GROMACS .gro file of C-alpha atoms in nm:
model
  171
    1ILE     CA    1  -4.420  -1.663  -5.090
    2PRO     CA    2  -4.155  -1.933  -5.106
    3THR     CA    3  -4.279  -2.279  -5.200
    4ILE     CA    4  -4.114  -2.420  -4.887
    5ILE     CA    5  -4.408  -2.276  -4.694
    6GLY     CA    6  -4.575  -2.613  -4.753
    7VAL     CA    7  -4.366  -2.767  -4.475
    8LEU     CA    8  -4.533  -2.548  -4.211
    9THR     CA    9  -4.822  -2.792  -4.178
   10SER     CA   10  -4.917  -2.673  -3.826
   11LEU     CA   11  -4.948  -2.307  -3.925
   12THR     CA   12  -5.288  -2.163  -3.829
   13TYR     CA   13  -5.250  -1.792  -3.914
   14LEU     CA   14  -5.070  -1.622  -4.201
   15ASP     CA   15  -5.089  -1.245  -4.250
   16LEU     CA   16  -4.873  -1.101  -4.527
   17ASN     CA   17  -5.066  -0.775  -4.572
   18GLN     CA   18  -4.899  -0.467  -4.716
   19ASN     CA   19  -4.540  -0.566  -4.751
   20GLU     CA   20  -4.301  -0.572  -5.045
   21MET     CA   21  -4.350  -0.939  -5.133
   22GLY     CA   22  -4.471  -1.039  -5.475
   23GLY     CA   23  -4.497  -1.325  -5.718
   24THR     CA   24  -4.770  -1.586  -5.734
   25ILE     CA   25  -4.964  -1.775  -5.470
   26PRO     CA   26  -4.790  -2.114  -5.454
   27SER     CA   27  -4.995  -2.433  -5.476
   28GLN     CA   28  -4.800  -2.556  -5.172
   29LEU     CA   29  -5.031  -2.344  -4.955
   30GLY     CA   30  -5.272  -2.636  -4.996
   31LYS     CA   31  -5.050  -2.838  -4.760
   32LEU     CA   32  -5.132  -2.602  -4.471
   33VAL     CA   33  -5.442  -2.798  -4.371
   34THR     CA   34  -5.461  -2.635  -4.024
   35LEU     CA   35  -5.450  -2.281  -4.165
   36GLY     CA   36  -5.753  -2.086  -4.041
   37ASP     CA   37  -5.669  -1.732  -4.150
   38LEU     CA   38  -5.493  -1.630  -4.472
   39TYR     CA   39  -5.444  -1.262  -4.550
   40ILE     CA   40  -5.250  -1.162  -4.861
   41LYS     CA   41  -5.358  -0.806  -4.932
   42ASN     CA   42  -5.219  -0.493  -5.097
   43MET     CA   43  -4.913  -0.657  -5.243
   44GLN     CA   44  -4.751  -0.729  -5.579
   45PHE     CA   45  -4.906  -1.071  -5.644
   46SER     CA   46  -5.037  -1.192  -5.978
   47GLY     CA   47  -5.140  -1.519  -6.138
   48SER     CA   48  -5.440  -1.728  -6.044
   49ILE     CA   49  -5.579  -1.863  -5.719
   50PRO     CA   50  -5.448  -2.220  -5.704
   51SER     CA   51  -5.709  -2.498  -5.706
   52GLU     CA   52  -5.526  -2.650  -5.409
   53ILE     CA   53  -5.710  -2.390  -5.200
   54ARG     CA   54  -5.976  -2.661  -5.155
   55LEU     CA   55  -5.736  -2.852  -4.929
   56LEU     CA   56  -5.744  -2.577  -4.664
   57ILE     CA   57  -6.030  -2.740  -4.477
   58ALA     CA   58  -5.985  -2.524  -4.163
   59LEU     CA   59  -5.977  -2.194  -4.356
   60SER     CA   60  -6.215  -1.936  -4.206
   61TYR     CA   61  -6.075  -1.611  -4.344
   62PHE     CA   62  -5.941  -1.586  -4.699
   63ASP     CA   63  -5.849  -1.233  -4.806
   64VAL     CA   64  -5.657  -1.191  -5.131
   65SER     CA   65  -5.782  -0.842  -5.214
   66TYR     CA   66  -5.603  -0.556  -5.385
   67LEU     CA   67  -5.363  -0.777  -5.576
   68SER     CA   68  -5.343  -0.847  -5.948
   69LEU     CA   69  -5.483  -1.199  -5.942
   70SER     CA   70  -5.621  -1.310  -6.276
   71GLY     CA   71  -5.814  -1.600  -6.420
   72GLU     CA   72  -6.144  -1.735  -6.295
   73VAL     CA   73  -6.268  -1.776  -5.940
   74PRO     CA   74  -6.188  -2.143  -5.872
   75SER     CA   75  -6.492  -2.362  -5.815
   76GLU     CA   76  -6.292  -2.540  -5.544
   77ILE     CA   77  -6.359  -2.246  -5.309
   78GLY     CA   78  -6.709  -2.392  -5.271
   79GLU     CA   79  -6.553  -2.684  -5.083
   80LEU     CA   80  -6.432  -2.460  -4.797
   81ASN     CA   81  -6.698  -2.546  -4.539
   82SER     CA   82  -6.540  -2.341  -4.259
   83LEU     CA   83  -6.517  -2.018  -4.460
   84LEU     CA   84  -6.657  -1.702  -4.297
   85LEU     CA   85  -6.487  -1.437  -4.513
   86LEU     CA   86  -6.398  -1.455  -4.881
   87ASN     CA   87  -6.248  -1.129  -5.005
   88LEU     CA   88  -6.145  -1.127  -5.371
   89GLN     CA   89  -6.211  -0.760  -5.442
   90ASN     CA   90  -5.991  -0.537  -5.656
   91ASN     CA   91  -5.816  -0.802  -5.865
   92LEU     CA   92  -5.824  -0.888  -6.234
   93LEU     CA   93  -6.053  -1.191  -6.204
   94VAL     CA   94  -6.269  -1.271  -6.506
   95GLY     CA   95  -6.525  -1.519  -6.628
   96TYR     CA   96  -6.824  -1.668  -6.461
   97LEU     CA   97  -6.880  -1.699  -6.090
   98PRO     CA   98  -6.896  -2.074  -6.019
   99CYS     CA   99  -7.225  -2.217  -5.889
  100GLU     CA  100  -7.019  -2.415  -5.635
  101LEU     CA  101  -7.011  -2.096  -5.425
  102ALA     CA  102  -7.369  -2.189  -5.332
  103LEU     CA  103  -7.215  -2.468  -5.121
  104LEU     CA  104  -7.069  -2.211  -4.882
  105THR     CA  105  -7.251  -2.148  -4.555
  106PRO     CA  106  -7.501  -1.861  -4.539
  107ASP     CA  107  -7.274  -1.679  -4.293
  108VAL     CA  108  -6.997  -1.615  -4.548
  109LEU     CA  109  -6.912  -1.253  -4.620
  110PHE     CA  110  -6.807  -1.240  -4.984
  111TYR     CA  111  -6.653  -0.945  -5.167
  112ILE     CA  112  -6.588  -0.965  -5.541
  113ASP     CA  113  -6.624  -0.601  -5.649
  114SER     CA  114  -6.379  -0.440  -5.890
  115ASN     CA  115  -6.329  -0.756  -6.097
  116ASN     CA  116  -6.487  -0.864  -6.424
  117VAL     CA  117  -6.689  -1.168  -6.318
  118MET     CA  118  -7.043  -1.263  -6.418
  119LEU     CA  119  -7.308  -1.519  -6.335
  120SER     CA  120  -7.332  -1.787  -6.601
  121ASP     CA  121  -7.707  -1.836  -6.602
  122GLU     CA  122  -8.030  -1.787  -6.410
  123GLN     CA  123  -8.005  -2.130  -6.247
  124SER     CA  124  -7.676  -2.054  -6.078
  125ALA     CA  125  -7.813  -1.718  -5.967
  126ILE     CA  126  -8.113  -1.886  -5.806
  127GLU     CA  127  -7.896  -2.152  -5.639
  128ILE     CA  128  -7.660  -1.896  -5.494
  129CYS     CA  129  -7.933  -1.652  -5.387
  130THR     CA  130  -8.150  -1.906  -5.212
  131THR     CA  131  -7.853  -2.059  -5.035
  132ILE     CA  132  -7.709  -1.729  -4.914
  133ASP     CA  133  -8.033  -1.539  -4.848
  134SER     CA  134  -7.946  -1.441  -4.491
  135CYS     CA  135  -7.664  -1.208  -4.599
  136LEU     CA  136  -7.850  -0.973  -4.831
  137ASP     CA  137  -7.694  -0.659  -4.687
  138THR     CA  138  -7.330  -0.758  -4.689
  139TRP     CA  139  -7.299  -1.027  -4.951
  140ILE     CA  140  -7.235  -0.918  -5.307
  141ILE     CA  141  -7.387  -1.232  -5.466
  142PRO     CA  142  -7.748  -1.135  -5.389
  143ILE     CA  143  -7.679  -0.797  -5.546
  144ILE     CA  144  -7.562  -0.972  -5.860
  145CYS     CA  145  -7.851  -1.218  -5.842
  146SER     CA  146  -8.113  -0.948  -5.815
  147LYS     CA  147  -7.952  -0.774  -6.109
  148CYS     CA  148  -7.970  -1.095  -6.311
  149LEU     CA  149  -8.311  -1.217  -6.200
  150GLY     CA  150  -8.470  -0.873  -6.200
  151SER     CA  151  -8.385  -0.822  -6.564
  152GLY     CA  152  -8.577  -1.131  -6.673
  153SER     CA  153  -8.279  -1.251  -6.873
  154THR     CA  154  -8.102  -1.583  -6.831
  155SER     CA  155  -7.752  -1.439  -6.839
  156ILE     CA  156  -7.552  -1.133  -6.751
  157THR     CA  157  -7.361  -0.970  -7.032
  158PRO     CA  158  -7.003  -0.849  -6.989
  159SER     CA  159  -7.135  -0.492  -6.968
  160ASP     CA  160  -7.322  -0.598  -6.652
  161SER     CA  161  -7.005  -0.727  -6.487
  162VAL     CA  162  -6.953  -0.676  -6.120
  163THR     CA  163  -6.775  -0.354  -6.042
  164GLU     CA  164  -6.993  -0.222  -5.761
  165SER     CA  165  -6.870  -0.215  -5.402
  166ALA     CA  166  -7.033  -0.422  -5.133
  167THR     CA  167  -7.252  -0.227  -4.895
  168HIS     CA  168  -7.017  -0.290  -4.604
  169SER     CA  169  -6.641  -0.267  -4.604
  170SER     CA  170  -6.440  -0.586  -4.573
  171ALA     CA  171  -6.275  -0.704  -4.255
   0.00000   0.00000   0.00000
């Protein structure tokens, strides 16, 4: 994605699924404040999700699945109040899932399977589970939370990392 994309400040829909593009997700995407739908799927992208994602205040659908994104899930995603779909599955994401995801609305469909992410502690698991309790069937977080809380431990070890698929396929 060329960095000049940042000048398209009125763009509301961007679908780059399954084409030959590659590279990294440019931080200039954060300038697309009217962007509601962003689909970058099944392509040759790597690098991390830029923290500027928090600037996409109109973003409803964020699908960056089946790439080679690495690094941690940015806590800034929790600032996306309009989000309805967050699909991060089948990447190379690592580390702890940020508690800020508990700030998302209960209607968010979230897919994180086939990565190596973990909950950091029981408190974040409780915060996320109680905030997103209406999506038990389709949201992967409650699956992780029940795994963490059901074990009686205060953390999830790397061997317990999330690699299971969500019970419903993504949009």
